[in-house]
């Protein structure tokens, strides 16, 4: 487990540096960079980066950003995340050194769970701009968005297939669907048993199977 230094004003006195060893936490999310050297971490709604080998962490966002869901670009040059800074969720970009902070979405709706396409040129995300959550794509070159899956049910937590041709997503906690981006054809890959809740689909590296999280009878399972 990483041991980040407490960074920022008020945590250093003269030449002395106070440190804390992080062994557990609430609402923690972490993702390894594509080259395996760095970790982007959401800890208490603040974005940090730290060496995967352990060592001091660099704080990238203030408390006001209230961030979650950090995601590395495939080339490791940027990190995207969702932020509640404006009173609703929007998508942002930042470089791992803390520079280049840029807001990607605006408006009175939620834009959440950003996921980079394998080519790094698009971001899939969920948004309730239609009245219920659906899956959308943002083109980073043009700033344009388009809908890829949006029904009367809530659809969220997108996950790209390794070849970038399909997106899996959760539907109303009860199933996982897959949409083919070229044809728009949508199929159901997983259906939850009674009283189960599904979350967090992810593709295996060969693109043949899905891993997902299931809550059932008080058990948390993969």
Coordinates of C-alpha atoms in Angstrom, one line a residue, residues 76-169:
X76 CA -0.7 8.3 -20.1
X77 CA -0.5 12.0 -21.0
X78 CA -3.8 13.0 -19.2
X79 CA -6.3 11.9 -16.6
X80 CA -10.0 12.5 -16.9
X81 CA -12.4 12.5 -14.0
X82 CA -15.9 13.6 -12.9
X83 CA -16.2 16.7 -10.7
X84 CA -19.1 18.1 -8.7
X85 CA -17.6 21.6 -8.6
X86 CA -20.5 23.2 -10.4
X87 CA -23.3 21.7 -8.4
X88 CA -23.7 18.9 -10.9
X89 CA -21.2 16.4 -12.4
X90 CA -19.0 17.4 -15.3
X91 CA -16.0 15.9 -17.0
X92 CA -12.5 17.3 -16.7
X93 CA -9.0 16.7 -18.0
X94 CA -5.7 17.2 -16.2
X95 CA -2.0 16.2 -16.9
X96 CA -0.3 14.0 -14.3
X97 CA 1.9 16.9 -13.3
X98 CA -1.1 19.1 -12.4
X99 CA -1.0 21.3 -15.4
X100 CA -3.5 21.7 -18.3
X101 CA -6.7 21.5 -16.2
X102 CA -9.6 21.7 -18.7
X103 CA -13.4 21.3 -18.3
X104 CA -14.9 19.1 -21.0
X105 CA -18.7 19.3 -20.4
X106 CA -21.0 22.0 -19.2
X107 CA -24.7 22.6 -18.6
X108 CA -27.3 21.7 -16.1
X109 CA -27.1 17.9 -16.4
X110 CA -24.8 15.3 -14.9
X111 CA -21.9 13.9 -17.0
X112 CA -20.3 11.0 -15.2
X113 CA -18.0 8.0 -15.3
X114 CA -15.6 9.1 -18.1
X115 CA -13.9 6.2 -19.9
X116 CA -11.2 6.8 -22.7
X117 CA -11.6 4.9 -25.9
X118 CA -8.6 2.7 -26.7
X119 CA -7.6 5.2 -29.4
X120 CA -7.6 8.1 -26.9
X121 CA -9.7 10.3 -29.1
X122 CA -13.1 9.7 -27.5
X123 CA -14.5 9.4 -24.1
X124 CA -17.6 7.4 -23.2
X125 CA -19.7 8.6 -20.3
X126 CA -23.1 8.5 -18.8
X127 CA -25.4 11.5 -18.7
X128 CA -29.0 12.3 -17.7
X129 CA -29.5 15.1 -20.3
X130 CA -32.4 13.2 -21.8
X131 CA -34.2 12.8 -18.5
X132 CA -32.7 9.5 -17.6
X133 CA -29.1 8.3 -17.7
X134 CA -27.8 7.0 -21.0
X135 CA -24.4 6.3 -22.6
X136 CA -22.8 9.1 -24.7
X137 CA -19.6 9.7 -26.6
X138 CA -17.5 12.8 -26.5
X139 CA -15.1 13.5 -29.4
X140 CA -12.0 15.2 -27.9
X141 CA -11.0 16.8 -31.2
X142 CA -14.3 18.5 -32.0
X143 CA -16.0 18.6 -28.5
X144 CA -19.1 17.1 -30.1
X145 CA -21.2 14.5 -28.3
X146 CA -23.5 11.8 -29.5
X147 CA -25.8 9.2 -27.9
X148 CA -25.0 5.5 -28.2
X149 CA -27.5 4.0 -25.8
X150 CA -30.4 5.7 -24.1
X151 CA -33.8 4.2 -23.2
X152 CA -36.4 4.8 -20.6
X153 CA -34.2 2.8 -18.2
X154 CA -31.1 4.1 -16.4
X155 CA -27.9 3.2 -18.3
X156 CA -24.5 3.9 -16.9
X157 CA -20.9 2.7 -16.1
X158 CA -19.6 2.3 -19.7
X159 CA -16.7 0.0 -20.5
X160 CA -14.9 -0.1 -23.9
X161 CA -13.9 -3.4 -25.5
X162 CA -10.2 -3.6 -26.1
X163 CA -10.6 -3.1 -29.9
X164 CA -12.9 0.0 -29.4
X165 CA -15.8 -1.4 -31.3
X166 CA -18.2 -2.1 -28.4
X167 CA -19.2 -0.6 -25.1
X168 CA -20.7 -2.6 -22.2
X169 CA -22.8 -0.8 -19.6

